[in-house]
XYZ file of C-alpha atoms in Angstrom:
535
model
C -25.343 -11.107 9.813
C -28.781 -10.464 11.324
C -31.028 -8.365 9.079
C -32.738 -5.545 10.981
C -36.325 -4.343 10.491
C -35.908 -1.422 8.069
C -38.884 0.700 9.191
C -38.368 0.138 12.920
C -36.742 2.947 14.923
C -35.295 2.784 18.439
C -35.291 6.209 20.167
C -33.022 6.550 23.236
C -33.113 9.821 25.231
C -33.241 10.611 28.928
C -35.516 13.663 28.373
C -39.182 12.715 28.355
C -40.229 15.756 26.328
C -37.851 14.928 23.490
C -38.937 11.284 23.495
C -42.575 12.282 23.273
C -42.212 14.872 20.489
C -39.873 12.766 18.349
C -41.915 9.581 18.710
C -45.034 11.407 17.494
C -43.193 12.741 14.436
C -41.720 9.325 13.649
C -45.023 7.471 13.991
C -46.755 10.066 11.826
C -44.119 9.316 9.175
C -45.003 5.602 9.272
C -42.205 4.243 11.464
C -42.626 1.629 14.182
C -41.038 3.316 17.205
C -39.431 1.762 20.300
C -38.593 4.129 23.148
C -35.925 3.866 25.858
C -34.944 6.383 28.545
C -31.417 5.041 29.090
C -28.616 3.396 27.159
C -28.993 0.162 29.103
C -32.713 -0.073 28.354
C -32.061 0.830 24.722
C -29.601 -2.033 24.269
C -32.075 -4.459 25.827
C -34.794 -3.377 23.367
C -32.330 -3.441 20.477
C -31.330 -7.034 21.208
C -34.971 -8.068 21.340
C -36.530 -6.107 18.444
C -33.485 -5.536 16.178
C -34.544 -2.184 14.663
C -32.640 -0.958 11.600
C -32.434 2.645 12.814
C -31.277 3.887 16.219
C -31.566 7.510 17.385
C -29.613 8.069 20.604
C -28.765 11.112 22.687
C -24.989 11.480 23.037
C -25.057 12.554 26.705
C -27.123 10.498 29.171
C -26.742 9.368 32.777
C -25.112 5.964 33.051
C -24.367 4.586 29.592
C -23.941 7.449 27.106
C -24.658 7.496 23.390
C -21.036 6.796 22.418
C -21.060 3.524 24.391
C -24.449 2.582 22.891
C -22.992 3.195 19.415
C -19.873 1.165 20.183
C -21.880 -1.845 21.446
C -24.319 -1.825 18.518
C -21.466 -1.671 16.006
C -19.851 -4.649 17.753
C -22.946 -6.774 17.013
C -23.477 -8.734 13.795
C -26.182 -6.465 12.372
C -26.602 -3.950 9.555
C -28.370 -1.374 11.778
C -27.301 2.292 11.544
C -26.989 4.700 14.487
C -27.800 8.436 14.317
C -26.420 10.569 17.169
C -28.426 13.399 18.786
C -26.152 16.188 20.047
C -26.604 19.422 21.932
C -25.029 22.807 21.329
C -21.239 22.750 21.802
C -20.909 18.956 21.491
C -19.261 18.945 18.044
C -16.141 17.118 19.256
C -18.289 14.303 20.637
C -20.224 14.198 17.361
C -16.992 13.837 15.383
C -15.893 11.042 17.736
C -19.200 9.299 17.034
C -18.653 9.583 13.272
C -15.202 8.059 13.694
C -16.956 5.109 15.398
C -19.095 4.706 12.236
C -22.218 6.574 13.300
C -24.384 7.104 10.215
C -25.071 10.788 10.936
C -25.716 13.315 13.704
C -28.463 15.877 14.295
C -28.399 18.748 16.749
C -30.915 19.972 19.279
C -33.386 21.591 18.881
C -34.365 18.896 16.402
C -36.130 19.931 13.205
C -38.234 17.356 11.374
C -36.521 18.087 8.053
C -33.033 17.345 9.424
C -34.352 14.246 11.229
C -35.909 12.692 8.140
C -32.931 13.543 5.903
C -30.662 11.690 8.356
C -33.072 8.726 8.474
C -33.259 8.578 4.673
C -29.455 8.545 4.380
C -29.225 5.727 6.895
C -31.929 3.702 5.083
C -30.163 4.161 1.730
C -26.871 3.015 3.238
C -28.504 -0.104 4.725
C -30.246 -0.927 1.421
C -27.036 -0.532 -0.565
C -25.077 -2.774 1.824
C -27.803 -5.444 1.631
C -27.894 -5.274 -2.157
C -24.128 -5.696 -2.416
C -24.094 -8.509 0.168
C -26.958 -10.366 -1.543
C -25.323 -10.039 -4.934
C -21.982 -11.325 -3.649
C -23.501 -14.222 -1.696
C -25.620 -15.243 -4.673
C -22.607 -15.086 -6.975
C -20.463 -17.240 -4.682
C -23.294 -19.760 -4.293
C -23.670 -20.054 -8.056
C -19.914 -20.553 -8.482
C -19.876 -23.361 -5.915
C -22.917 -25.117 -7.392
C -21.669 -24.789 -10.965
C -18.171 -26.068 -10.131
C -19.596 -29.137 -8.386
C -21.724 -29.788 -11.469
C -18.698 -29.564 -13.773
C -16.825 -32.126 -11.634
C -19.717 -34.614 -11.803
C -20.126 -34.442 -15.544
C -17.741 -36.606 -17.553
C -19.373 -35.936 -20.867
C -20.497 -32.555 -22.124
C -24.249 -32.027 -22.280
C -24.709 -29.639 -25.189
C -28.124 -28.325 -24.177
C -27.119 -27.646 -20.576
C -23.944 -25.822 -21.644
C -25.612 -23.698 -24.281
C -28.487 -22.633 -21.994
C -26.262 -21.756 -19.036
C -26.496 -18.185 -17.728
C -22.753 -18.270 -17.086
C -20.003 -18.313 -19.662
C -18.482 -21.724 -20.417
C -15.362 -22.137 -22.548
C -13.631 -25.473 -23.116
C -10.346 -26.268 -24.832
C -8.900 -29.517 -26.151
C -5.467 -31.017 -25.454
C -3.888 -28.460 -27.820
C -5.706 -25.634 -25.984
C -7.878 -24.877 -29.035
C -11.363 -23.681 -28.048
C -13.959 -26.385 -28.788
C -16.926 -25.040 -26.791
C -17.944 -21.384 -26.537
C -21.485 -21.133 -25.206
C -24.135 -18.454 -25.745
C -23.389 -16.570 -22.516
C -19.693 -16.385 -23.385
C -20.625 -15.042 -26.819
C -22.945 -12.450 -25.298
C -20.368 -11.298 -22.733
C -17.379 -11.059 -25.109
C -19.095 -10.051 -28.355
C -17.470 -12.919 -30.272
C -19.534 -15.225 -32.476
C -19.094 -18.963 -32.006
C -17.623 -19.327 -35.503
C -14.962 -16.698 -34.697
C -13.704 -18.612 -31.654
C -14.292 -22.366 -31.944
C -11.330 -23.885 -33.777
C -9.860 -20.424 -34.382
C -8.700 -19.135 -30.980
C -6.948 -20.825 -28.062
C -7.520 -20.544 -24.325
C -4.323 -18.494 -24.240
C -5.845 -15.927 -26.629
C -8.727 -15.377 -24.208
C -7.043 -15.653 -20.791
C -3.312 -15.189 -21.456
C -0.554 -17.778 -21.797
C 0.852 -17.425 -18.278
C -2.518 -18.055 -16.630
C -3.269 -21.183 -18.703
C 0.279 -22.481 -18.125
C -0.241 -21.943 -14.398
C -3.409 -24.081 -14.362
C -1.747 -26.946 -16.226
C 1.511 -26.847 -14.249
C -0.331 -27.008 -10.915
C -2.410 -29.938 -12.124
C 0.599 -31.843 -13.482
C 2.264 -31.774 -10.062
C -0.544 -33.886 -8.561
C -1.743 -37.351 -9.456
C -5.250 -36.553 -8.223
C -6.858 -33.076 -8.174
C -7.879 -32.033 -4.691
C -11.334 -30.720 -3.803
C -9.650 -27.410 -3.013
C -8.264 -27.160 -6.562
C -11.645 -27.886 -8.102
C -13.680 -25.500 -5.956
C -11.259 -22.574 -5.873
C -12.164 -19.557 -7.966
C -10.163 -16.539 -9.018
C -10.902 -13.062 -10.296
C -9.342 -12.442 -13.698
C -10.289 -10.984 -17.105
C -11.349 -12.285 -20.509
C -10.648 -10.654 -23.872
C -13.631 -9.129 -25.697
C -14.020 -8.737 -29.454
C -13.273 -5.015 -29.022
C -9.913 -5.841 -27.425
C -10.991 -4.867 -23.891
C -10.455 -6.966 -20.781
C -13.752 -7.811 -19.034
C -13.597 -8.657 -15.294
C -14.878 -12.142 -14.461
C -14.887 -14.662 -11.618
C -13.602 -17.952 -12.973
C -13.238 -21.595 -12.046
C -11.457 -24.220 -14.096
C -10.837 -27.939 -14.152
C -8.551 -30.174 -16.205
C -10.318 -33.026 -18.026
C -8.466 -36.347 -18.048
C -9.041 -39.694 -19.689
C -6.962 -42.712 -18.647
C -4.451 -40.440 -16.960
C -3.962 -38.243 -20.026
C -5.065 -34.602 -20.234
C -7.726 -34.261 -22.920
C -8.861 -30.715 -22.287
C -9.734 -27.901 -19.931
C -13.095 -26.322 -19.136
C -13.607 -22.857 -17.646
C -16.743 -21.455 -16.081
C -17.135 -17.749 -15.351
C -19.490 -14.967 -14.267
C -19.517 -11.307 -15.308
C -18.207 -9.086 -12.471
C -18.989 -5.715 -14.051
C -22.185 -5.223 -12.041
C -20.586 -6.046 -8.694
C -17.676 -3.723 -9.518
C -20.221 -0.967 -10.259
C -22.008 -1.564 -6.951
C -18.702 -1.515 -5.063
C -17.745 1.818 -6.630
C -21.201 3.222 -5.874
C -20.922 2.218 -2.211
C -17.412 3.662 -1.875
C -18.467 6.923 -3.537
C -21.571 7.336 -1.344
C -19.563 6.686 1.825
C -16.861 9.099 0.656
C -19.373 11.918 0.072
C -21.133 11.143 3.358
C -17.811 11.337 5.197
C -17.110 14.769 3.747
C -20.544 16.042 4.745
C -20.355 14.571 8.221
C -16.943 16.085 8.953
C -17.621 19.548 7.583
C -16.658 20.990 10.975
C -13.089 19.749 10.522
C -12.845 21.310 7.065
C -14.444 24.536 8.259
C -11.888 24.762 11.065
C -9.028 24.301 8.587
C -10.429 27.015 6.323
C -10.869 29.314 9.319
C -7.177 28.896 10.194
C -6.143 29.687 6.620
C -8.389 32.764 6.495
C -6.805 33.903 9.751
C -3.375 33.545 8.158
C -4.500 35.545 5.111
C -5.847 38.323 7.311
C -2.589 38.381 9.248
C -0.599 38.651 6.028
C -2.826 41.456 4.746
C -2.358 43.331 8.012
C 1.441 43.097 7.739
C 1.322 44.203 4.076
C -0.847 47.216 4.950
C 1.505 48.063 7.794
C 4.392 47.919 5.350
C 2.645 50.395 3.065
C 1.920 52.720 5.994
C 5.517 52.657 7.224
C 7.075 52.315 3.761
C 8.906 49.303 5.211
C 10.119 46.817 2.563
C 10.723 44.057 5.116
C 7.114 44.274 6.373
C 5.857 44.158 2.780
C 7.937 41.082 1.949
C 7.011 39.200 5.147
C 3.320 40.003 4.754
C 3.278 38.957 1.110
C 5.044 35.687 2.007
C 2.292 34.981 4.568
C -0.403 35.640 1.958
C 1.303 33.351 -0.582
C 1.693 30.517 1.928
C -1.974 30.617 2.890
C -3.122 30.853 -0.733
C -1.095 27.686 -1.379
C -2.778 26.036 1.635
C -6.335 26.843 0.497
C -5.465 25.686 -3.038
C -4.114 22.403 -1.674
C -7.181 21.903 0.544
C -9.558 22.518 -2.365
C -7.625 20.108 -4.591
C -7.587 17.421 -1.875
C -11.348 17.754 -1.344
C -12.013 17.538 -5.077
C -9.761 14.506 -5.491
C -11.327 12.642 -2.571
C -14.976 13.390 -3.353
C -14.930 12.955 -7.133
C -15.165 9.551 -8.781
C -12.657 9.721 -11.624
C -11.215 7.355 -14.175
C -7.411 7.490 -14.292
C -6.015 8.713 -17.616
C -3.345 6.092 -18.189
C -0.322 6.620 -20.408
C 3.171 5.153 -20.470
C 5.468 7.361 -18.400
C 8.815 7.264 -16.616
C 8.381 7.349 -12.856
C 11.831 8.961 -12.547
C 10.604 11.983 -14.496
C 7.513 12.377 -12.307
C 9.563 12.000 -9.113
C 12.126 14.502 -10.402
C 9.439 17.100 -11.143
C 7.958 16.734 -7.662
C 11.357 17.004 -5.953
C 12.125 20.168 -7.938
C 8.701 21.573 -7.015
C 9.197 20.898 -3.285
C 12.761 22.250 -3.006
C 11.702 25.714 -1.857
C 9.452 24.276 0.860
C 12.260 21.958 1.991
C 14.675 24.895 2.236
C 12.143 26.836 4.330
C 12.077 23.965 6.822
C 15.868 23.489 6.608
C 15.376 19.988 5.215
C 17.853 18.308 2.867
C 15.811 16.891 -0.073
C 17.506 14.080 -2.049
C 16.411 12.133 -5.163
C 17.846 8.617 -5.617
C 16.522 7.432 -8.981
C 17.354 3.965 -10.302
C 18.493 4.144 -13.929
C 16.902 2.010 -16.633
C 13.418 1.648 -15.137
C 10.827 0.604 -17.707
C 7.938 2.999 -18.486
C 4.756 2.142 -16.563
C 1.107 2.803 -17.470
C -0.001 5.457 -14.979
C -2.163 8.528 -14.493
C 0.697 11.024 -14.366
C -1.263 13.831 -12.682
C -2.560 11.422 -10.023
C 0.888 10.001 -9.223
C 2.285 13.563 -9.211
C -0.322 14.624 -6.626
C 0.332 11.452 -4.633
C 4.066 12.208 -4.383
C 3.460 15.891 -3.578
C 1.339 14.852 -0.578
C 3.930 12.317 0.599
C 6.815 14.796 0.294
C 4.839 17.567 1.974
C 4.108 15.302 4.949
C 7.731 14.123 5.111
C 9.045 17.706 5.132
C 6.529 18.698 7.824
C 7.679 15.733 9.932
C 11.293 17.000 9.758
C 10.515 20.476 11.073
C 13.141 21.055 13.831
C 10.517 22.208 16.341
C 8.720 18.857 15.942
C 11.451 16.257 15.455
C 14.322 17.917 17.331
C 16.836 17.392 14.489
C 19.023 20.294 13.453
C 19.164 18.852 9.929
C 16.105 17.068 8.586
C 16.461 14.829 5.543
C 13.946 13.460 3.036
C 15.001 10.895 0.414
C 12.834 10.097 -2.622
C 13.861 6.736 -4.039
C 12.668 4.930 -7.190
C 13.464 1.251 -7.708
C 12.263 -2.080 -9.024
C 10.289 -4.450 -6.812
C 10.197 -8.279 -7.070
C 6.374 -8.467 -7.018
C 5.453 -5.082 -8.523
C 6.505 -3.060 -11.552
C 7.747 0.026 -9.713
C 8.356 1.125 -6.121
C 8.625 4.779 -5.040
C 9.831 5.371 -1.479
C 9.683 8.607 0.498
C 11.937 8.286 3.561
C 12.435 10.919 6.271
C 14.288 11.185 9.573
C 11.450 13.116 11.199
C 9.214 12.561 14.188
C 7.860 9.177 13.044
C 4.398 7.758 13.713
C 3.168 6.174 16.928
C 2.238 2.507 16.576
C -1.334 3.261 17.674
C -1.708 5.791 14.825
C -0.272 3.667 12.001
C -3.524 1.862 11.257
C -5.494 5.126 11.276
C -3.445 7.360 8.981
C -5.310 6.361 5.806
C -8.773 6.487 7.419
C -11.350 9.234 7.046
C -9.990 12.637 8.078
C -7.470 11.294 10.592
C -4.508 13.633 11.101
C -1.560 13.747 13.506
C -1.060 17.461 12.826
C -3.866 18.700 15.059
C -5.444 21.950 13.878
C -2.921 22.184 11.016
C -4.125 19.006 9.304
C -7.365 17.880 7.656
C -6.516 14.194 7.162
C -7.273 14.509 3.433
C -3.714 14.136 2.121
C -3.074 10.471 2.920
C -6.694 9.558 2.177
C -6.087 10.832 -1.363
C -2.737 9.033 -1.575
C -4.515 5.768 -0.719
C -7.351 6.522 -3.165
C -4.956 7.231 -6.057
C -2.912 4.097 -5.288
C -6.070 1.971 -5.349
C -7.227 3.583 -8.610
C -3.957 2.266 -10.087
C -4.519 -1.160 -8.452
C -1.451 -0.318 -6.399
C -0.724 -0.357 -2.700
C 0.658 1.891 0.026
C 3.020 0.498 2.680
C 4.294 2.314 5.772
C 7.239 1.664 8.079
C 7.849 4.040 10.969
C 9.736 4.306 14.250
C 8.611 7.078 16.642
C 11.182 9.900 16.936
C 13.382 8.315 14.233
C 11.515 8.612 10.955
C 9.191 6.979 8.447
C 9.202 5.294 5.034
C 6.100 5.549 2.828
C 6.204 3.125 -0.098
C 4.019 3.466 -3.229
C 3.824 0.196 -5.207
C 2.531 0.221 -8.789
C 1.590 -2.989 -10.642
C 2.449 -4.425 -14.014
C -0.204 -4.982 -16.627
C -1.832 -2.969 -19.424
C -3.813 0.142 -18.537
C -7.066 -1.139 -20.029
C -7.037 -4.123 -17.648
C -6.601 -1.925 -14.597
C -9.731 0.068 -15.412
C -11.782 -3.048 -14.612
C -10.227 -3.793 -11.228
C -9.597 -2.445 -7.778
C -6.609 -2.530 -5.452
C -3.935 -5.095 -6.374
C -2.002 -7.828 -4.717
C 1.384 -8.935 -6.117
C 0.783 -11.398 -8.950
C 2.427 -14.766 -9.221
C 1.040 -15.787 -12.601
C -0.088 -13.591 -15.439
C -0.675 -9.916 -15.789
C -4.179 -10.902 -16.836
C -5.104 -11.994 -13.308
C -7.306 -9.494 -11.536
C -6.165 -9.164 -7.898
C -8.196 -9.010 -4.769
C -8.316 -5.985 -2.466
C -5.135 -5.215 -0.570
C -4.103 -3.104 2.396
């Protein structure tokens, strides 16, 4: 990826006055400014000078700002684009944000708003570069270190002990014989507590070590792929916690006989922290940038509250019990909506650590079904719970999974509304079951309107909704967020006009291990393996 010049700004606007005023302000602030009066000219300058920051008017003759944004984002560069909009162009601004514009500012342009937007864009670029550099450096070190391990047939004590990375070696009986200084520093163990006392299985887990040895025993010669491959897993600390690491291993042989195993690993805690920081900053930026969508949703709810109050007041005036009941029902429905919106916003914007405890998923699903019965009856939807007996308890954040299922059921019931799907009798089935690759599967199946194929990839993205003015897009974003916090996964199957199945998959493994990871993949070895990011 080409690295753009951080303090270079490309300004694209067809109005000469705006170009002149903004370029003066930018140069006074210390930026190197390139000016273009059209989208075509702007792209030509961008390709030549590669500025990190692009300010472009959204409406211009010929190529407009949206097309400029789309073409820049298609290039291999870390540049950020800020959109300049006029009054009444909010829909275009939101479209630009959906195309990954960094921000938008409105005319007339105030210097304070301009420089706040530029600062946000610069911070985002810096954070992406920091994360990329850290990851590239880590992968380079893994490759170099693994090649070194393959070349060495005899351990060099000084080299091992001075290594910045953790090195642990075991003998033919899997007893630890080498535990270098970095491994001691990372885990908190002293060398005398580990060497000759613990096995590789104590540190990494029996299934993982068995997996290494079984793969190696199937081949007469280890391939270069086996020796260079790395995996994300965890190692046990003295405090009993699992620490995330990136690990390589190789089996040591002498005259065709296995004599030991050496592992080489790096601490992943810092890169996990940077990943969380980037996700959190993008999440908060998304909320700020789409405030118009949220404001519109709140406006609709306030309108519903006012309507309910009017009907209630009319009921008092006419002493009409039916008016009073209908008006109060309207007020209650809209209070529930504003409460749900506030909870969704809080869940999405706040970085939280799941509070894991062993719980029965059947109990959580049963509570949610009972809670949603009244809503289902309102929509004339048949709500069914099919719970598999004998499911083992799973470590989960009960409140998070509860909220996840409430959102899924609410969407399923909405999809079965007769005016939308055309069915006289909608049906939603909540199903709990075992899964071959995961601990637990919870399915929410409906016979509603379904999801168009073109929308399936968008439903978990920022503020995307198929409900028009009635939706904020927060519900499924939070479902995805909660699933990832559990290292789980969401799957969707849908046929337009026939219905949908949303599937929540929760992994095996102790709760303390999950706190160090991100979204899971199904695991083929040990529950100590840390998975890579999933869908």
